[in-house]
Amino acid sequence: MTISPAIFPPLIRAVQADIAANAEAVTELDQAIGDGDHVFNLQRGLQALAEQADAIAPLDWPAAWQKIGMTVMAAVGGASGSLYATLFIALHKHSRDSSVSGFAAAFAAAVEAVKQRGKADVGEKTMLDVWVPVALALQQDAEAGKSLDELLDHLCQVAAAGVEATRDMLATKGRASFLGERSLGHIDAGAKTAQLIVAAVARVLKTA
Amino acid sequence: MTISPAIFPPLIRAVQADIAANAEAVTELDQAIGDGDHVFNLQRGLQALAEQADAIAPLDWPAAWQKIGMTVMAAVGGASGSLYATLFIALHKHSRDSSVSGFAAAFAAAVEAVKQRGKADVGEKTMLDVWVPVALALQQDAEAGKSLDELLDHLCQVAAAGVEATRDMLATKGRASFLGERSLGHIDAGAKTAQLIVAAVARVLKTA
Amino acid sequence: MKKFIDDPNSLLDTSLQGFAKAHADILELNLEPHFVYRKQRKSGKVALISGGGSGHEPLHSGFVGFGMLDAACPGQVFTSPTPDQMMAAAEAVDGGAGVLFIVKNYAGDVMNFEMAGEMLALPNASVLVNDDISLPKSHSIGRRGVAGTTIVEKIVGAAAEAGADLASCKALGERVNQATASLGVALTSCTVPALGHPTFALAEDEMEYGVGIHGERGRETVKLAGASEIVAQLAEHIADELQIGTGQHALLHVNGFGATPLIELHSIYELAWQQFNRRGLNIQRSLVGNFTTSLDMAGCSLTLTLLDDEMLAYWDAPVNTAALRWGC
Amino acid sequence: MKKFIDDPNSLLDTSLQGFAKAHADILELNLEPHFVYRKQRKSGKVALISGGGSGHEPLHSGFVGFGMLDAACPGQVFTSPTPDQMMAAAEAVDGGAGVLFIVKNYAGDVMNFEMAGEMLALPNASVLVNDDISLPKSHSIGRRGVAGTTIVEKIVGAAAEAGADLASCKALGERVNQATASLGVALTSCTVPALGHPTFALAEDEMEYGVGIHGERGRETVKLAGASEIVAQLAEHIADELQIGTGQHALLHVNGFGATPLIELHSIYELAWQQFNRRGLNIQRSLVGNFTTSLDMAGCSLTLTLLDDEMLAYWDAPVNTAALRWGC
Ligand SMILES: Nc1ncnc2c1ncn2[C@@H]1O[C@H](COP(=O)(O)OP(=O)(O)O)[C@@H](O)[C@H]1O
Ligand SMILES: Nc1ncnc2c1ncn2[C@@H]1O[C@H](COP(=O)(O)OP(=O)(O)O)[C@@H](O)[C@H]1O
Ligand SMILES: [Mg+2]
Ligand SMILES: [Mg+2]
Ligand SMILES: [Mg+2]
Ligand SMILES: [Mg+2]
C-alpha cells in the first residue's frame, strides 16, 4: 500500500474528532500552566484544514504539505500555530517520495525546523517532548524495516511516554516557563495534543 | 430645668453611639432599596459635629443651630446631607427662645423647610415619615403642657410608628423610587436613622 | 473586598492628589473643600461647574479643562458633594459672566446644588440632566442623569468657550439633554469601598435592565441574553423615546460601567450602529469607552443624541481634558 | 460567563467592525486577514506595525494613527496573530522606507512576527519589548513585553513620523525598551470568552504578584496587602532594576488591567509618585488608565521609563489615535 495525500480528508477528520473528544481535558492542562487557548487554536486550524481537505487530496506530497502549512499558518496563531506551520512548510521543503524512510527523513528535518523556530529542544516541557522522540523512532523503525503496524504502535507508545515525561519537567519554554517551579506536576497541553495527533494518524493509517 | 446648647456634647455623643450600634442594620436597609451609603454619610456628619461640640456648647440657640447646619452641610453630602443641613439652618432662622413650645414651633417650621427642599411629604417612604409626625406630636404635646418625660416618650412612640409605616409604602422620593414595586416590604433607611436620633435625644434629655 | 486601598476614608483624597499630579498641565486641586479646576481661565466666560458622587470617573473631573468644564466637585463615593464645594469652586473659576451648574438628576445632587445656587452671591443657573429612559417621564422625581451628561458637558463647554452667555449656555444644555436618551444594563453590581462587598447579587444567568450608575438594582431583573438581543432592546426603547426618523443626524455613545472590556464595548457599538442605521439614522459621531462608570460594575449603556448643526460643531470643537481631547 | 457576546467566535470580528466605524476618521479595517491601518499615510516614512492577541485593548489597535502605529494586527483573544496578517498589513502601509515590527516578547508573537519578517519581500526589522521585570533577565525565554509597549510605540511612532529611518527607529525602540521597567499585580484572573470562566481562582485575601497580561498566574501568589504596601514593593523592584538616581527624568505609567476603577488607579499613581519622588526622581510625564488590559482582570501595573531629551520630545509630539491623542 502506498499512501497519498488522498489520505488527508479522513486523517483530518480523525484528528479533529480526537481533539474535540479531549478538548476539555486539554484546556484544563493549558489553563493550569498556560493561558487556556491551545485547544481553540488547534481547532481553528483543523477547521480550516477540513475546509481545504478536498483541495489537498489530489495534490502531490510537496504541494499538499505546502497547502497544509499555509492553511495552518493563517488559521492558528499563538505559539503552536507558528510551530505547526513551520513543521508543515519544512515537510513541504524536505518531502521527496512516498516511502516510509523518505517521510521519516523529511519529518526529522521538519522537527529540526520546529526546534529552531522555537529555540527549544526535548526536556523543556513542550510539544517537542513528543515530536522529537517520535521523529527518532520513526527513522529507526523505518531503517529497521518494521511493518507499518508495528511502527505505528511504537510511535504511539513513544508519544504517550513523551507526554507523560513532561509532567515532572520544569518548563523553560512557552508560557509555562513564567511559572517556574509551579509548572511542575502538570502535563504540557501542547505535548498532549501532539500525542493525540500521533494516535489519530496511526489509527487512520492502520485501517487505510 | 432649661436646656441650653451645652447639651450638645453629650447629645452628639449619644446619637453617634446609637447610629454606630445600628450601622450594619441601617446599611442593610439602604442597600436593599438605596445605594448603601446612608450610614457613612451620617457618621461623617456626626464626626464633624463631635469635633465642633465644644465650640457649639457655649453658643446661644440661633448661633448653635447655625454652626450645626453649616457643619452638617459641609460634611455629609447626599440627599440626607442637604435635608439635615436645611433642617438645622431653618432651626437657626426660626429659633426664638428656650421654651418647649418655642422649640416646637421652630422645629415644625424647619420640617416644613425640609419638605420644600425635598419636594416631599409624609407617605413617600422617607425620613419625613418620622420627622413630620414627630414635629406634629411635639407641637401638640407642648400646647397640651405635657411633662418633658411624657412628651419624650410620646415622640419616641411616634417616631417608631413612623419608621414602621414606611415598610408598606411605595417609595416615590429618593433612590428607592427607582425600584417601583420592588421598594415594598423594606423600611426606609433615612426614616430609621431619624427614629434613632429621636430616641437618642430623648434618652439624653430625660437624664439631663 | 479586593481593591487597591489603604483605607476607604483616604481613598478619595489620595486619588484626587494623583489625578491632579497626572494632569498638572491642565488643572489644579483644592482639598478643603474638594474641587478640581482649570488652570487656564478666561475672563468674560461663563463658568461651567459640575460634580457628583465619586466612583464615576472620568466623569466629572476628567472633563475639566479647555472647552469643557471649569471645575468639578467630587463627593464621597456615590454621595453627592456638598454646597460649600460648589460655592468655593464657583468663586475660584468665576469669569464674571455667571456660573452654570450641570447637575445629574439625583435627589442628593439636585438639593445640594440648589442650596449652593441659593447661597452663592454670583449670577448662576443650572441644567438638569435626566437622560435615563429606564423610568417613565412621569416618574415621581423625574428620570436620572447618566451617561448623556458627558455629551451635555462637552457641547455646552464648547459653547461657553466660544463666548455664549449664561442664558444661551443653559438653553443649549437643556436642548442637548432633550435630544439625548440613555439606557443601561448591568451584569454585576459593584463594590463600594466603604461597604466592602457588592451592593446586590445577581445569578449567573441574570442581568439588571435599566440601571442607574450607583450600583443599585435597575428597573427589573431579567434573564441574561446575547449581545444582539440586548442591544436590539436598548436601541428600540431609545428609538421610540427620541422618535428617531430617517436622515436624522446623531451621536452614538457606548458607555462602559467599568469592568466591561473594550472588545465587548466595540462589539456593542457595532450592533447598536446596525440597529440605528437600519432605522435610517445617520450616525455622524461616536464615543465608545468607560466615561460614566460605576466603580467596577460590569455593564454598559447606550446613549443617543440627535444632533443639529450647532451641537455637531460644538462637539467637534477643540477640547483638552484628562478624558476627552481633540483639536489641541 | 457574564459577557456581552453572541458567540465567542464572532466577538472579534464584530468588535473590530465597531472599532473601525467609531474611528473611521483615522483608520480602516481589513478583515481577511485581520488588520487595522491608518487612513492617512505618508510615503518615505518607516511603517510601524504591531500586533498581538486581542483582549488587551486599546493596545494595539487603539494606537493606530498619526504619530504612532501604521497598522495593528489583532489575533484571536490572547492568541498571537498569524504571519499573513503582518505581511498583508506591511504591504498595505509600506511607505518605501521599510517596516518596523514592534513585538511583545511572547513565544507566539515572536515566532509569528519572525515568520512574517522572513517571508516579507520588504526591508524590515523588529523591536522586541520585554519590560516585565517579574522574571529575572536570565529567564530562559527572556522577559515578557507588557505595558511598556505603549511607551515604545508612542516614542518610536513620533520618530517615524518625523522621518527617522528604519535603523534609527529600531535603535530608538530598543533604547526606550532598555529604559523601561514594568511590574504588575492581579486581584482576579479574567474570563476568556471562548473558555467561559476565569482562568484561575484566587482567595479573597490573595493576589498574584508579577503577572503577565493573559490572565495567567503570576510569579507568586501572595497575601493581599494595602495599596501603599503593594506600591512600595513594586516601586522598589522597578527602582532597583533601572538603578534610578537623583535628578533623572522619567515617565510614570499606571496601567489598569481592565476592571480596576480609575479612582484606584489615580490613588496608585499618587502612591507611586511619592515612592519615586522620595528617591529623587523627576517625574516629568504620566499616563494613568487602562491601556494594556487583560479583558476584565482586576489589577494594575507600574511602568517607569527613564527619559532622555529625545524621548521626551517624541513623547510630547502630536499623536492622533483612538486611545492617545494630543497636539492635534
Ligand atoms: N518554544 C517552543 N517550542 C516548542 N513548543 C512550544 C514552544 N512554546 C510553546 N510551545 C508549545 O505550544 C503550546 C502552547 O500553544 P498555544 O496555547 O496554542 O499557544 P500560546 O502559548 O501562544 O497560547 C505549549 O503547550 C507548548 O507545547
Ligand atoms: N426628597 C426627599 N425628601 C425627604 N427625604 C429624602 C428625600 N430623598 C431622600 N430622602 C431620605 O434620604 C435617605 C437617603 O440618604 P442618603 O443615603 O444619605 O443619600 P443618597 O440617597 O443621596 O445616597 C433616604 O432613605 C430618605 O429617607
Ligand atoms: Mg495557550
Ligand atoms: Mg444612600
Ligand atoms: Mg448616595
Ligand atoms: Mg495564547
mmCIF file of N, CA, C and O in Angstrom, chain A residues 86-110:
data_model
loop_
_atom_site.group_PDB
_atom_site.id
_atom_site.type_symbol
_atom_site.label_atom_id
_atom_site.label_comp_id
_atom_site.label_asym_id
_atom_site.label_seq_id
_atom_site.Cartn_x
_atom_site.Cartn_y
_atom_site.Cartn_z
ATOM 1 N N THR A 86 5.550 25.930 10.733
ATOM 2 C CA THR A 86 6.954 25.664 10.429
ATOM 3 C C THR A 86 7.167 24.179 10.096
ATOM 4 O O THR A 86 7.869 23.828 9.147
ATOM 5 N N LEU A 87 6.531 23.308 10.873
ATOM 6 C CA LEU A 87 6.660 21.871 10.646
ATOM 7 C C LEU A 87 6.190 21.501 9.244
ATOM 8 O O LEU A 87 6.891 20.818 8.482
ATOM 9 N N PHE A 88 5.010 21.978 8.873
ATOM 10 C CA PHE A 88 4.444 21.568 7.582
ATOM 11 C C PHE A 88 5.174 22.218 6.414
ATOM 12 O O PHE A 88 5.361 21.595 5.369
ATOM 13 N N ILE A 89 5.588 23.454 6.583
ATOM 14 C CA ILE A 89 6.328 24.106 5.495
ATOM 15 C C ILE A 89 7.684 23.420 5.317
ATOM 16 O O ILE A 89 8.160 23.245 4.188
ATOM 17 N N ALA A 90 8.277 22.968 6.395
ATOM 18 C CA ALA A 90 9.533 22.220 6.294
ATOM 19 C C ALA A 90 9.296 20.858 5.643
ATOM 20 O O ALA A 90 10.119 20.387 4.843
ATOM 21 N N LEU A 91 8.174 20.225 5.956
ATOM 22 C CA LEU A 91 7.842 18.957 5.301
ATOM 23 C C LEU A 91 7.717 19.169 3.795
ATOM 24 O O LEU A 91 8.165 18.350 2.997
ATOM 25 N N HIS A 92 7.106 20.286 3.426
ATOM 26 C CA HIS A 92 6.987 20.636 2.008
ATOM 27 C C HIS A 92 8.375 20.731 1.383
ATOM 28 O O HIS A 92 8.627 20.199 0.296
ATOM 29 N N LYS A 93 9.293 21.389 2.091
ATOM 30 C CA LYS A 93 10.646 21.569 1.534
ATOM 31 C C LYS A 93 11.397 20.245 1.431
ATOM 32 O O LYS A 93 12.150 20.016 0.496
ATOM 33 N N HIS A 94 11.211 19.364 2.432
ATOM 34 C CA HIS A 94 12.033 18.160 2.515
ATOM 35 C C HIS A 94 11.365 16.915 1.936
ATOM 36 O O HIS A 94 12.015 15.886 1.796
ATOM 37 N N SER A 95 10.093 17.017 1.650
ATOM 38 C CA SER A 95 9.360 15.843 1.188
ATOM 39 C C SER A 95 9.886 15.407 -0.185
ATOM 40 O O SER A 95 10.023 16.210 -1.100
ATOM 41 N N ARG A 96 10.192 14.123 -0.322
ATOM 42 C CA ARG A 96 10.797 13.636 -1.566
ATOM 43 C C ARG A 96 9.918 12.567 -2.230
ATOM 44 O O ARG A 96 9.430 12.734 -3.317
ATOM 45 N N ASP A 97 9.674 11.473 -1.531
ATOM 46 C CA ASP A 97 8.886 10.397 -2.127
ATOM 47 C C ASP A 97 7.884 9.866 -1.111
ATOM 48 O O ASP A 97 7.767 10.385 -0.014
ATOM 49 N N SER A 98 7.152 8.815 -1.492
ATOM 50 C CA SER A 98 6.100 8.289 -0.639
ATOM 51 C C SER A 98 6.589 7.170 0.275
ATOM 52 O O SER A 98 5.804 6.566 0.995
ATOM 53 N N SER A 99 7.901 6.885 0.223
ATOM 54 C CA SER A 99 8.402 5.781 1.052
ATOM 55 C C SER A 99 8.393 6.178 2.513
ATOM 56 O O SER A 99 8.467 7.367 2.869
ATOM 57 N N VAL A 100 8.279 5.185 3.381
ATOM 58 C CA VAL A 100 8.285 5.447 4.816
ATOM 59 C C VAL A 100 9.609 6.070 5.228
ATOM 60 O O VAL A 100 9.651 7.038 6.004
ATOM 61 N N SER A 101 10.712 5.564 4.669
ATOM 62 C CA SER A 101 12.004 6.117 5.080
ATOM 63 C C SER A 101 12.183 7.528 4.540
ATOM 64 O O SER A 101 12.775 8.382 5.200
ATOM 65 N N GLY A 102 11.621 7.795 3.340
ATOM 66 C CA GLY A 102 11.658 9.168 2.817
ATOM 67 C C GLY A 102 10.901 10.116 3.714
ATOM 68 O O GLY A 102 11.372 11.209 4.036
ATOM 69 N N PHE A 103 9.714 9.664 4.147
ATOM 70 C CA PHE A 103 8.923 10.509 5.030
ATOM 71 C C PHE A 103 9.637 10.690 6.365
ATOM 72 O O PHE A 103 9.651 11.786 6.934
ATOM 73 N N ALA A 104 10.225 9.600 6.857
ATOM 74 C CA ALA A 104 10.916 9.664 8.148
ATOM 75 C C ALA A 104 12.024 10.704 8.116
ATOM 76 O O ALA A 104 12.188 11.493 9.064
ATOM 77 N N ALA A 105 12.775 10.753 7.031
ATOM 78 C CA ALA A 105 13.864 11.730 6.917
ATOM 79 C C ALA A 105 13.301 13.152 6.852
ATOM 80 O O ALA A 105 13.798 14.071 7.522
ATOM 81 N N ALA A 106 12.259 13.317 6.035
ATOM 82 C CA ALA A 106 11.647 14.647 5.912
ATOM 83 C C ALA A 106 11.092 15.099 7.258
ATOM 84 O O ALA A 106 11.240 16.254 7.662
ATOM 85 N N PHE A 107 10.457 14.159 7.966
ATOM 86 C CA PHE A 107 9.844 14.501 9.237
ATOM 87 C C PHE A 107 10.911 14.903 10.259
ATOM 88 O O PHE A 107 10.734 15.860 11.022
ATOM 89 N N ALA A 108 12.022 14.187 10.247
ATOM 90 C CA ALA A 108 13.107 14.527 11.173
ATOM 91 C C ALA A 108 13.621 15.928 10.882
ATOM 92 O O ALA A 108 13.866 16.727 11.801
ATOM 93 N N ALA A 109 13.753 16.253 9.602
ATOM 94 C CA ALA A 109 14.215 17.589 9.226
ATOM 95 C C ALA A 109 13.194 18.651 9.662
ATOM 96 O O ALA A 109 13.557 19.748 10.100
ATOM 97 N N ALA A 110 11.917 18.301 9.517
ATOM 98 C CA ALA A 110 10.868 19.256 9.875
ATOM 99 C C ALA A 110 10.859 19.510 11.374
ATOM 100 O O ALA A 110 10.688 20.647 11.835
#
